[in-house]
Amino acid sequence: MTVRLASVRVDEVELPLVEPFQTSFGVEKDRRFLLVRVTSRDGLEGWGECAAAVDPLYSSESVATARWILSERLIPQLFRLRDPTPEAFRASTDRFRGNRMAKAAVELALQDLRARFRGTSVSRSLGGRRDRIRVGVSVGIQPSVPQLVDRVGRYLERGYGRIKLKVAPGWDARPVGAVRREYPDVELWVDANQAYPTRAVAAIRSWAERFEVAQVEQPFAERAIRAHAVLARGAPFRVCLDESIVDAASLEDALDASAVTSLNVKVARVGGLATGVALARRAAAHRVPSWVGGMLESGVGRAHNVALASTPPFVLSSDLSASDRYYREDLTDPPFALGPGSTLAVPRGPGIGVEVVDRVLRRRRRATRTFRP
Ligand code: OSB
Ligand code: MG
């Protein structure tokens, strides 16, 4: 039984964030991104989200590059497949270098469509077993230290059990120390998004140890594998790689070099759910724990991320917060809500298990284009 595609639609959406999100590479106030909807001839839908932002700051992809490769290469290639499975799509687009966020958007939509076609959830079809996944919250750089401490306090009151602070040179020891003093027992992670020069190893180690940071994420450049290994050697905290790991080869090199003691898996960065599960399995074989990273996704991308986090190799808390931490009004129904023990429930309905609210999508849509075979 094969799915026959009827159409692919690419929507460009703008969703205002509840509050600006600042990282070492920039501030986001509204998230502008692409949604991919595939439909089958028998009337089923599948949804995927492309995490690329307007500017290529996190990686080289942007909304514009994703729109181009989707329209001019990936969607035409998808229509050429006799059996449009996620695996066939991935194999047939492998020859196009990079562009993983755009590829992921299609792969996610095909995973959702196939799960609905089989009457199961994306979680189950990936081998997911958990009903709830453990989550934490990623806290952006704030205008001042007191504002950061206040922000963290409010997340803890809401029930988040793990806090990840965005750091950068000039915004590290002071804010991290202040949060540690105010909340002596909180599980604290930091993420620098490549902002440090490799000579900062000793300085990072000093404040991370002193304030009992459990995990330091991507302090150095994407290609600076050796510097991450130096930081990890004998460290009392995990060294997590995010931007550095984009495929199986980059993970093997990092594992060989002992540069990664925690793996952030983002479907956007690695090109989809199937690769995400495979990388986490590979890391687990080296006794490196994985967790699911986020890119401020709407409910569509979040639902896929939650499904991924429900699979066995994901053991640390994921960067997947409740809908209301990101958006006043999410694109999907029901919204994601924080449950007991800092968890999100894994939707068990068909596909991603949440529905896109057409009324909200139409209001937030800035452009749309439909493709047919
Ligand atoms: O590095 O994890 C990151 C958001 C945008 C770009 C990069 C990152 C992030 C986050 C947000 O940390 C995590 C989330 O979606 O909650
Ligand atoms: Mg990160």
mmCIF file of C-alpha atoms and ligand atoms in Angstrom:
data_model
loop_
_atom_site.group_PDB
_atom_site.id
_atom_site.type_symbol
_atom_site.label_atom_id
_atom_site.label_comp_id
_atom_site.label_asym_id
_atom_site.label_seq_id
_atom_site.Cartn_x
_atom_site.Cartn_y
_atom_site.Cartn_z
ATOM 1 C CA MET A 1 0.000 0.000 0.000
ATOM 2 C CA THR A 2 1.524 3.272 -1.038
ATOM 3 C CA VAL A 3 0.436 6.840 -0.431
ATOM 4 C CA ARG A 4 -0.305 8.848 -3.577
ATOM 5 C CA LEU A 5 0.432 12.546 -3.233
ATOM 6 C CA ALA A 6 -2.165 15.096 -4.348
ATOM 7 C CA SER A 7 -0.429 18.334 -3.381
ATOM 8 C CA VAL A 8 2.286 20.002 -1.349
ATOM 9 C CA ARG A 9 1.660 23.436 0.129
ATOM 10 C CA VAL A 10 4.320 25.743 1.568
ATOM 11 C CA ASP A 11 3.023 28.468 3.886
ATOM 12 C CA GLU A 12 5.146 31.300 5.218
ATOM 13 C CA VAL A 13 3.961 32.139 8.713
ATOM 14 C CA GLU A 14 4.746 34.883 11.221
ATOM 15 C CA LEU A 15 4.016 34.180 14.879
ATOM 16 C CA PRO A 16 4.721 36.813 17.553
ATOM 17 C CA LEU A 17 6.741 35.433 20.474
ATOM 18 C CA VAL A 18 5.419 36.048 24.000
ATOM 19 C CA GLU A 19 8.737 37.787 24.689
ATOM 20 C CA PRO A 20 11.889 38.398 22.634
ATOM 21 C CA PHE A 21 14.391 35.516 22.643
ATOM 22 C CA GLN A 22 18.024 36.634 22.717
ATOM 23 C CA THR A 23 20.981 34.366 22.066
ATOM 24 C CA SER A 24 24.666 35.081 21.440
ATOM 25 C CA PHE A 25 23.794 35.460 17.743
ATOM 26 C CA GLY A 26 20.773 37.776 17.877
ATOM 27 C CA VAL A 27 17.292 38.635 19.096
ATOM 28 C CA GLU A 28 14.042 37.195 17.750
ATOM 29 C CA LYS A 29 10.738 39.005 18.422
ATOM 30 C CA ASP A 30 8.514 37.267 15.905
ATOM 31 C CA ARG A 31 9.232 33.939 14.390
ATOM 32 C CA ARG A 32 8.906 33.777 10.626
ATOM 33 C CA PHE A 33 9.106 30.262 9.237
ATOM 34 C CA LEU A 34 7.783 27.856 6.619
ATOM 35 C CA LEU A 35 5.211 25.124 7.120
ATOM 36 C CA VAL A 36 4.934 22.231 4.676
ATOM 37 C CA ARG A 37 1.628 20.412 4.228
ATOM 38 C CA VAL A 38 1.450 17.294 2.077
ATOM 39 C CA THR A 39 -1.929 15.838 1.093
ATOM 40 C CA SER A 40 -2.687 12.410 -0.286
ATOM 41 C CA ARG A 41 -5.273 11.495 -2.912
ATOM 42 C CA ASP A 42 -7.348 9.764 -0.257
ATOM 43 C CA GLY A 43 -7.664 13.011 1.691
ATOM 44 C CA LEU A 44 -5.030 12.596 4.410
ATOM 45 C CA GLU A 45 -2.634 15.371 5.472
ATOM 46 C CA GLY A 46 0.874 15.513 6.875
ATOM 47 C CA TRP A 47 2.516 18.576 8.411
ATOM 48 C CA GLY A 48 6.136 19.599 8.765
ATOM 49 C CA GLU A 49 7.890 22.750 9.955
ATOM 50 C CA CYS A 50 11.089 24.350 8.707
ATOM 51 C CA ALA A 51 13.109 25.888 11.544
ATOM 52 C CA ALA A 52 15.180 28.232 9.356
ATOM 53 C CA ALA A 53 14.827 31.886 10.399
ATOM 54 C CA VAL A 54 14.932 35.061 8.287
ATOM 55 C CA ASP A 55 18.670 35.518 8.884
ATOM 56 C CA PRO A 56 21.231 32.699 8.630
ATOM 57 C CA LEU A 57 22.610 33.160 12.168
ATOM 58 C CA TYR A 58 22.223 29.736 13.781
ATOM 59 C CA SER A 59 23.295 27.976 10.577
ATOM 60 C CA SER A 60 23.682 28.895 6.923
ATOM 61 C CA GLU A 61 20.016 28.244 6.098
ATOM 62 C CA SER A 62 17.359 30.953 6.011
ATOM 63 C CA VAL A 63 13.679 31.209 5.109
ATOM 64 C CA ALA A 64 14.702 32.349 1.627
ATOM 65 C CA THR A 65 17.177 29.515 0.969
ATOM 66 C CA ALA A 66 14.678 26.982 2.308
ATOM 67 C CA ARG A 67 11.885 28.387 0.126
ATOM 68 C CA TRP A 68 14.147 28.124 -2.922
ATOM 69 C CA ILE A 69 15.381 24.568 -2.406
ATOM 70 C CA LEU A 70 11.881 23.374 -1.481
ATOM 71 C CA SER A 71 10.258 24.929 -4.560
ATOM 72 C CA GLU A 72 12.972 24.264 -7.101
ATOM 73 C CA ARG A 73 14.472 20.958 -6.007
ATOM 74 C CA LEU A 74 12.955 19.089 -3.063
ATOM 75 C CA ILE A 75 9.251 19.240 -3.951
ATOM 76 C CA PRO A 76 9.816 18.430 -7.660
ATOM 77 C CA GLN A 77 11.990 15.492 -6.528
ATOM 78 C CA LEU A 78 9.282 14.352 -4.104
ATOM 79 C CA PHE A 79 6.731 14.248 -6.923
ATOM 80 C CA ARG A 80 9.053 11.962 -8.919
ATOM 81 C CA LEU A 81 8.957 9.238 -6.252
ATOM 82 C CA ARG A 82 6.674 6.266 -6.937
ATOM 83 C CA ASP A 83 6.383 5.566 -3.220
ATOM 84 C CA PRO A 84 6.886 8.848 -1.310
ATOM 85 C CA THR A 85 8.118 7.469 2.021
ATOM 86 C CA PRO A 86 10.358 9.527 4.314
ATOM 87 C CA GLU A 87 13.201 7.080 3.526
ATOM 88 C CA ALA A 88 12.773 7.357 -0.255
ATOM 89 C CA PHE A 89 12.652 11.144 -0.003
ATOM 90 C CA ARG A 90 15.822 11.230 2.054
ATOM 91 C CA ALA A 91 17.718 8.866 -0.238
ATOM 92 C CA SER A 92 16.655 10.757 -3.370
ATOM 93 C CA THR A 93 17.661 14.180 -2.006
ATOM 94 C CA ASP A 94 20.934 13.123 -0.388
ATOM 95 C CA ARG A 95 22.911 14.387 -3.392
ATOM 96 C CA PHE A 96 21.815 17.952 -2.622
ATOM 97 C CA ARG A 97 24.321 19.146 -0.051
ATOM 98 C CA GLY A 98 23.207 20.560 3.267
ATOM 99 C CA ASN A 99 19.818 22.330 3.306
ATOM 100 C CA ARG A 100 18.853 20.033 6.169
ATOM 101 C CA MET A 101 16.221 22.305 7.683
ATOM 102 C CA ALA A 102 14.353 22.395 4.375
ATOM 103 C CA LYS A 103 14.736 18.628 3.942
ATOM 104 C CA ALA A 104 13.534 18.074 7.505
ATOM 105 C CA ALA A 105 10.325 20.020 6.840
ATOM 106 C CA VAL A 106 9.395 17.566 4.069
ATOM 107 C CA GLU A 107 10.572 14.504 6.003
ATOM 108 C CA LEU A 108 8.423 15.503 8.990
ATOM 109 C CA ALA A 109 5.357 16.026 6.787
ATOM 110 C CA LEU A 110 5.897 12.584 5.217
ATOM 111 C CA GLN A 111 6.331 10.959 8.651
ATOM 112 C CA ASP A 112 3.055 12.549 9.806
ATOM 113 C CA LEU A 113 1.247 11.503 6.611
ATOM 114 C CA ARG A 114 2.515 7.913 6.820
ATOM 115 C CA ALA A 115 1.560 7.575 10.474
ATOM 116 C CA ARG A 116 -1.975 8.841 9.723
ATOM 117 C CA PHE A 117 -2.176 6.483 6.746
ATOM 118 C CA ARG A 118 -1.316 3.575 9.068
ATOM 119 C CA GLY A 119 -3.663 4.838 11.778
ATOM 120 C CA THR A 120 -0.876 5.309 14.300
ATOM 121 C CA SER A 121 1.016 8.170 15.940
ATOM 122 C CA VAL A 122 4.386 9.528 14.815
ATOM 123 C CA SER A 123 5.675 8.591 18.275
ATOM 124 C CA ARG A 124 4.659 4.922 17.860
ATOM 125 C CA SER A 125 5.900 4.710 14.300
ATOM 126 C CA LEU A 126 9.347 5.886 15.465
ATOM 127 C CA GLY A 127 9.341 3.258 18.208
ATOM 128 C CA GLY A 128 8.397 5.718 20.957
ATOM 129 C CA ARG A 129 7.416 4.157 24.261
ATOM 130 C CA ARG A 130 7.028 7.001 26.727
ATOM 131 C CA ASP A 131 3.672 8.664 27.481
ATOM 132 C CA ARG A 132 5.334 11.725 28.979
ATOM 133 C CA ILE A 133 8.697 13.278 28.254
ATOM 134 C CA ARG A 134 10.841 15.312 30.636
ATOM 135 C CA VAL A 135 11.417 18.900 29.561
ATOM 136 C CA GLY A 136 13.238 22.040 30.622
ATOM 137 C CA VAL A 137 13.203 25.642 29.535
ATOM 138 C CA SER A 138 15.789 27.606 27.567
ATOM 139 C CA VAL A 139 16.089 31.157 28.902
ATOM 140 C CA GLY A 140 17.366 33.884 26.589
ATOM 141 C CA ILE A 141 19.867 36.605 27.451
ATOM 142 C CA GLN A 142 18.043 39.269 29.503
ATOM 143 C CA PRO A 143 18.542 43.038 29.737
ATOM 144 C CA SER A 144 19.880 42.712 33.303
ATOM 145 C CA VAL A 145 20.862 40.108 35.905
ATOM 146 C CA PRO A 146 17.883 40.873 38.223
ATOM 147 C CA GLN A 147 15.535 40.417 35.279
ATOM 148 C CA LEU A 148 17.140 37.057 34.525
ATOM 149 C CA VAL A 149 16.819 35.881 38.132
ATOM 150 C CA ASP A 150 13.174 36.979 38.098
ATOM 151 C CA ARG A 151 12.534 35.200 34.781
ATOM 152 C CA VAL A 152 14.076 31.968 36.055
ATOM 153 C CA GLY A 153 12.014 32.237 39.245
ATOM 154 C CA ARG A 154 8.805 32.458 37.271
ATOM 155 C CA TYR A 155 9.674 29.387 35.181
ATOM 156 C CA LEU A 156 10.472 27.435 38.340
ATOM 157 C CA GLU A 157 7.119 28.491 39.835
ATOM 158 C CA ARG A 158 5.381 27.227 36.719
ATOM 159 C CA GLY A 159 6.996 23.850 37.284
ATOM 160 C CA TYR A 160 10.018 23.684 34.985
ATOM 161 C CA GLY A 161 12.586 21.405 36.592
ATOM 162 C CA ARG A 162 15.642 22.281 34.487
ATOM 163 C CA ILE A 163 16.894 25.658 33.341
ATOM 164 C CA LYS A 164 19.173 26.320 30.363
ATOM 165 C CA LEU A 165 20.705 29.785 30.298
ATOM 166 C CA LYS A 166 21.914 31.337 27.074
ATOM 167 C CA VAL A 167 25.429 32.677 27.676
ATOM 168 C CA ALA A 168 27.993 34.697 25.721
ATOM 169 C CA PRO A 169 31.275 36.466 26.523
ATOM 170 C CA GLY A 170 30.288 39.207 28.975
ATOM 171 C CA TRP A 171 27.078 37.387 29.971
ATOM 172 C CA ASP A 172 28.297 34.319 31.841
ATOM 173 C CA ALA A 173 29.871 34.172 35.321
ATOM 174 C CA ARG A 174 27.755 37.051 36.680
ATOM 175 C CA PRO A 175 24.284 35.919 35.513
ATOM 176 C CA VAL A 176 25.032 32.197 36.059
ATOM 177 C CA GLY A 177 26.373 32.933 39.558
ATOM 178 C CA ALA A 178 23.339 35.055 40.427
ATOM 179 C CA VAL A 179 20.921 32.324 39.353
ATOM 180 C CA ARG A 180 22.916 29.698 41.285
ATOM 181 C CA ARG A 181 22.924 31.808 44.473
ATOM 182 C CA GLU A 182 19.165 32.423 44.269
ATOM 183 C CA TYR A 183 18.284 28.804 43.387
ATOM 184 C CA PRO A 184 20.930 26.559 44.994
ATOM 185 C CA ASP A 185 19.336 23.263 43.877
ATOM 186 C CA VAL A 186 18.186 23.990 40.346
ATOM 187 C CA GLU A 187 19.545 21.832 37.513
ATOM 188 C CA LEU A 188 21.434 24.409 35.469
ATOM 189 C CA TRP A 189 22.659 24.098 31.872
ATOM 190 C CA VAL A 190 24.223 26.778 29.659
ATOM 191 C CA ASP A 191 24.324 27.225 25.863
ATOM 192 C CA ALA A 192 26.687 29.648 24.082
ATOM 193 C CA ASN A 193 25.824 28.978 20.427
ATOM 194 C CA GLN A 194 29.530 29.043 19.404
ATOM 195 C CA ALA A 195 30.203 32.470 20.934
ATOM 196 C CA TYR A 196 33.575 31.760 22.625
ATOM 197 C CA PRO A 197 37.096 31.753 21.195
ATOM 198 C CA THR A 198 38.889 28.469 21.885
ATOM 199 C CA ARG A 199 41.274 30.227 24.303
ATOM 200 C CA ALA A 200 38.303 30.628 26.695
ATOM 201 C CA VAL A 201 38.492 26.962 27.827
ATOM 202 C CA ALA A 202 39.945 27.713 31.275
ATOM 203 C CA ALA A 203 37.594 30.631 31.967
ATOM 204 C CA ILE A 204 34.488 28.631 31.035
ATOM 205 C CA ARG A 205 35.646 25.690 33.119
ATOM 206 C CA SER A 206 36.168 27.935 36.112
ATOM 207 C CA TRP A 207 32.670 29.483 36.295
ATOM 208 C CA ALA A 208 30.910 26.309 35.161
ATOM 209 C CA GLU A 209 32.567 24.326 37.991
ATOM 210 C CA ARG A 210 32.098 27.033 40.562
ATOM 211 C CA PHE A 211 28.360 27.380 39.914
ATOM 212 C CA GLU A 212 27.758 23.658 39.423
ATOM 213 C CA VAL A 213 26.612 23.867 35.845
ATOM 214 C CA ALA A 214 25.593 20.348 34.783
ATOM 215 C CA GLN A 215 26.107 20.890 31.065
ATOM 216 C CA VAL A 216 27.891 23.349 28.766
ATOM 217 C CA GLU A 217 26.481 23.425 25.223
ATOM 218 C CA GLN A 218 28.407 24.416 22.103
ATOM 219 C CA PRO A 219 30.741 27.078 23.520
ATOM 220 C CA PHE A 220 33.030 26.954 20.447
ATOM 221 C CA ALA A 221 32.670 27.091 16.682
ATOM 222 C CA GLU A 222 30.919 24.347 14.785
ATOM 223 C CA ARG A 223 34.220 22.961 13.429
ATOM 224 C CA ALA A 224 36.180 23.371 16.685
ATOM 225 C CA ILE A 225 35.867 19.720 17.730
ATOM 226 C CA ARG A 226 39.274 19.634 19.443
ATOM 227 C CA ALA A 227 38.491 22.615 21.678
ATOM 228 C CA HIS A 228 35.333 20.880 22.885
ATOM 229 C CA ALA A 229 37.408 17.768 23.642
ATOM 230 C CA VAL A 230 39.865 19.849 25.684
ATOM 231 C CA LEU A 231 36.988 21.352 27.676
ATOM 232 C CA ALA A 232 35.426 17.917 28.234
ATOM 233 C CA ARG A 233 38.622 16.272 29.531
ATOM 234 C CA GLY A 234 38.110 15.596 33.229
ATOM 235 C CA ALA A 235 35.296 18.142 33.452
ATOM 236 C CA PRO A 236 32.668 17.702 36.199
ATOM 237 C CA PHE A 237 30.008 18.853 33.676
ATOM 238 C CA ARG A 238 28.842 17.375 30.357
ATOM 239 C CA VAL A 239 29.990 19.027 27.137
ATOM 240 C CA CYS A 240 27.059 19.092 24.746
ATOM 241 C CA LEU A 241 27.322 19.530 20.995
ATOM 242 C CA ASP A 242 24.511 21.144 19.012
ATOM 243 C CA GLU A 243 25.658 22.986 15.832
ATOM 244 C CA SER A 244 28.718 20.689 15.374
ATOM 245 C CA ILE A 245 26.668 17.540 14.771
ATOM 246 C CA VAL A 246 24.844 17.544 11.446
ATOM 247 C CA ASP A 247 25.165 13.927 10.284
ATOM 248 C CA ALA A 248 26.576 10.496 11.130
ATOM 249 C CA ALA A 249 30.143 11.409 10.127
ATOM 250 C CA SER A 250 30.321 14.532 12.298
ATOM 251 C CA LEU A 251 28.990 12.531 15.238
ATOM 252 C CA GLU A 252 31.555 9.726 14.723
ATOM 253 C CA ASP A 253 34.404 12.245 14.662
ATOM 254 C CA ALA A 254 33.182 13.959 17.820
ATOM 255 C CA LEU A 255 32.714 10.615 19.624
ATOM 256 C CA ASP A 256 36.200 9.467 18.551
ATOM 257 C CA ALA A 257 37.706 12.700 19.831
ATOM 258 C CA SER A 258 35.771 12.473 23.156
ATOM 259 C CA ALA A 259 34.452 15.951 22.373
ATOM 260 C CA VAL A 260 30.809 15.172 23.130
ATOM 261 C CA THR A 261 29.402 13.899 26.429
ATOM 262 C CA SER A 262 25.807 14.980 25.701
ATOM 263 C CA LEU A 263 24.090 15.183 22.335
ATOM 264 C CA ASN A 264 21.497 17.793 21.403
ATOM 265 C CA VAL A 265 19.440 16.333 18.536
ATOM 266 C CA LYS A 266 17.394 18.770 16.473
ATOM 267 C CA VAL A 267 15.420 17.382 13.569
ATOM 268 C CA ALA A 268 16.055 20.653 11.743
ATOM 269 C CA ARG A 269 19.826 20.401 12.013
ATOM 270 C CA VAL A 270 20.096 16.749 11.013
ATOM 271 C CA GLY A 271 17.424 16.668 8.296
ATOM 272 C CA GLY A 272 14.590 14.787 9.938
ATOM 273 C CA LEU A 273 13.254 12.348 12.501
ATOM 274 C CA ALA A 274 14.798 9.151 11.144
ATOM 275 C CA THR A 275 18.323 10.590 11.239
ATOM 276 C CA GLY A 276 17.575 12.037 14.674
ATOM 277 C CA VAL A 277 16.735 8.620 16.127
ATOM 278 C CA ALA A 278 19.765 7.031 14.408
ATOM 279 C CA LEU A 279 22.207 9.618 15.798
ATOM 280 C CA ALA A 280 20.848 9.283 19.336
ATOM 281 C CA ARG A 281 21.196 5.465 19.100
ATOM 282 C CA ARG A 282 24.769 5.820 17.927
ATOM 283 C CA ALA A 283 25.568 8.197 20.795
ATOM 284 C CA ALA A 284 23.922 5.825 23.295
ATOM 285 C CA ALA A 285 26.185 3.005 22.038
ATOM 286 C CA HIS A 286 29.092 5.197 23.201
ATOM 287 C CA ARG A 287 27.315 5.862 26.514
ATOM 288 C CA VAL A 288 26.622 9.462 25.470
ATOM 289 C CA PRO A 289 23.108 10.580 26.495
ATOM 290 C CA SER A 290 20.870 12.495 24.061
ATOM 291 C CA TRP A 291 18.009 14.951 24.359
ATOM 292 C CA VAL A 292 15.851 16.851 21.882
ATOM 293 C CA GLY A 293 16.725 20.464 21.186
ATOM 294 C CA GLY A 294 14.235 23.093 20.051
ATOM 295 C CA MET A 295 14.180 26.039 17.675
ATOM 296 C CA LEU A 296 11.176 27.869 19.145
ATOM 297 C CA GLU A 297 8.904 25.743 16.939
ATOM 298 C CA SER A 298 5.153 26.198 16.629
ATOM 299 C CA GLY A 299 2.912 23.330 17.731
ATOM 300 C CA VAL A 300 3.635 21.503 14.459
ATOM 301 C CA GLY A 301 7.396 21.233 14.951
ATOM 302 C CA ARG A 302 6.948 20.816 18.706
ATOM 303 C CA ALA A 303 4.672 17.792 18.190
ATOM 304 C CA HIS A 304 7.329 16.127 16.027
ATOM 305 C CA ASN A 305 10.002 16.941 18.607
ATOM 306 C CA VAL A 306 7.904 15.453 21.395
ATOM 307 C CA ALA A 307 7.421 12.276 19.332
ATOM 308 C CA LEU A 308 11.190 12.061 18.841
ATOM 309 C CA ALA A 309 11.841 12.562 22.570
ATOM 310 C CA SER A 310 9.465 9.678 23.351
ATOM 311 C CA THR A 311 11.870 7.158 21.743
ATOM 312 C CA PRO A 312 14.247 5.099 23.927
ATOM 313 C CA PRO A 313 17.645 6.713 23.187
ATOM 314 C CA PHE A 314 16.526 10.119 24.493
ATOM 315 C CA VAL A 315 17.259 10.194 28.204
ATOM 316 C CA LEU A 316 17.994 13.793 29.260
ATOM 317 C CA SER A 317 15.355 16.535 29.575
ATOM 318 C CA SER A 318 14.508 18.184 26.248
ATOM 319 C CA ASP A 319 14.246 21.885 25.293
ATOM 320 C CA LEU A 320 10.518 21.547 24.620
ATOM 321 C CA SER A 321 8.450 23.862 26.745
ATOM 322 C CA ALA A 322 4.687 24.415 26.849
ATOM 323 C CA SER A 323 3.067 26.404 24.027
ATOM 324 C CA ASP A 324 2.487 29.422 26.283
ATOM 325 C CA ARG A 325 6.226 29.797 26.917
ATOM 326 C CA TYR A 326 6.589 30.712 23.237
ATOM 327 C CA TYR A 327 3.257 31.893 21.799
ATOM 328 C CA ARG A 328 0.069 33.439 23.125
ATOM 329 C CA GLU A 329 -1.804 31.552 20.449
ATOM 330 C CA ASP A 330 -0.192 28.440 18.953
ATOM 331 C CA LEU A 331 -0.983 27.041 15.500
ATOM 332 C CA THR A 332 -2.145 23.703 16.855
ATOM 333 C CA ASP A 333 -4.903 22.417 19.067
ATOM 334 C CA PRO A 334 -4.679 21.292 21.777
ATOM 335 C CA PRO A 335 -1.730 23.437 22.886
ATOM 336 C CA PHE A 336 1.131 21.754 24.757
ATOM 337 C CA ALA A 337 0.809 22.216 28.527
ATOM 338 C CA LEU A 338 3.323 21.504 31.286
ATOM 339 C CA GLY A 339 2.410 18.429 33.338
ATOM 340 C CA PRO A 340 3.627 16.977 36.632
ATOM 341 C CA GLY A 341 7.372 16.522 37.126
ATOM 342 C CA SER A 342 8.286 19.027 34.377
ATOM 343 C CA THR A 343 6.843 16.882 31.572
ATOM 344 C CA LEU A 344 4.833 17.163 28.364
ATOM 345 C CA ALA A 345 2.321 14.471 27.371
ATOM 346 C CA VAL A 346 3.087 12.609 24.144
ATOM 347 C CA PRO A 347 0.055 12.925 21.825
ATOM 348 C CA ARG A 348 -1.364 9.493 20.975
ATOM 349 C CA GLY A 349 -3.790 10.475 18.209
ATOM 350 C CA PRO A 350 -3.019 9.740 14.547
ATOM 351 C CA GLY A 351 0.123 11.366 13.139
ATOM 352 C CA ILE A 352 1.513 14.186 15.254
ATOM 353 C CA GLY A 353 -1.663 13.959 17.342
ATOM 354 C CA VAL A 354 -2.520 17.670 17.251
ATOM 355 C CA GLU A 355 -4.517 19.564 14.614
ATOM 356 C CA VAL A 356 -3.483 22.750 12.828
ATOM 357 C CA VAL A 357 -6.075 25.471 13.519
ATOM 358 C CA ASP A 358 -6.921 26.831 10.080
ATOM 359 C CA ARG A 359 -8.314 30.099 11.447
ATOM 360 C CA VAL A 360 -5.043 30.912 13.237
ATOM 361 C CA LEU A 361 -2.921 29.773 10.311
ATOM 362 C CA ARG A 362 -4.830 32.032 7.869
ATOM 363 C CA ARG A 363 -4.450 35.006 10.179
ATOM 364 C CA ARG A 364 -0.703 34.431 10.601
ATOM 365 C CA ARG A 365 0.077 33.462 7.032
ATOM 366 C CA ARG A 366 2.131 35.925 4.973
ATOM 367 C CA ALA A 367 2.465 33.871 1.773
ATOM 368 C CA THR A 368 1.388 30.512 0.422
ATOM 369 C CA ARG A 369 2.144 28.387 -2.612
ATOM 370 C CA THR A 370 0.648 25.075 -3.678
ATOM 371 C CA PHE A 371 2.477 22.498 -5.804
ATOM 372 C CA ARG A 372 0.885 19.602 -7.695
ATOM 373 C CA PRO A 373 2.443 16.559 -9.345
HETATM 374 O O1 OSB B 1 20.835 26.552 20.405
HETATM 375 O O2 OSB B 1 19.291 25.453 21.343
HETATM 376 C C1 OSB B 1 19.646 26.412 20.640
HETATM 377 C C2 OSB B 1 16.563 28.540 19.785
HETATM 378 C C3 OSB B 1 16.928 29.023 18.543
HETATM 379 C C4 OSB B 1 18.148 28.686 18.026
HETATM 380 C C5 OSB B 1 19.017 27.866 18.744
HETATM 381 C C6 OSB B 1 18.667 27.365 19.978
HETATM 382 C C7 OSB B 1 17.422 27.744 20.526
HETATM 383 C C8 OSB B 1 16.963 27.347 21.853
HETATM 384 C C9 OSB B 1 15.472 27.295 22.058
HETATM 385 O O3 OSB B 1 17.693 27.153 22.791
HETATM 386 C C10 OSB B 1 14.999 26.043 22.675
HETATM 387 C C11 OSB B 1 13.492 25.939 22.578
HETATM 388 O O4 OSB B 1 12.944 25.842 21.447
HETATM 389 O O5 OSB B 1 12.851 25.973 23.635
HETATM 390 MG MG MG B 2 22.004 25.024 21.317
#
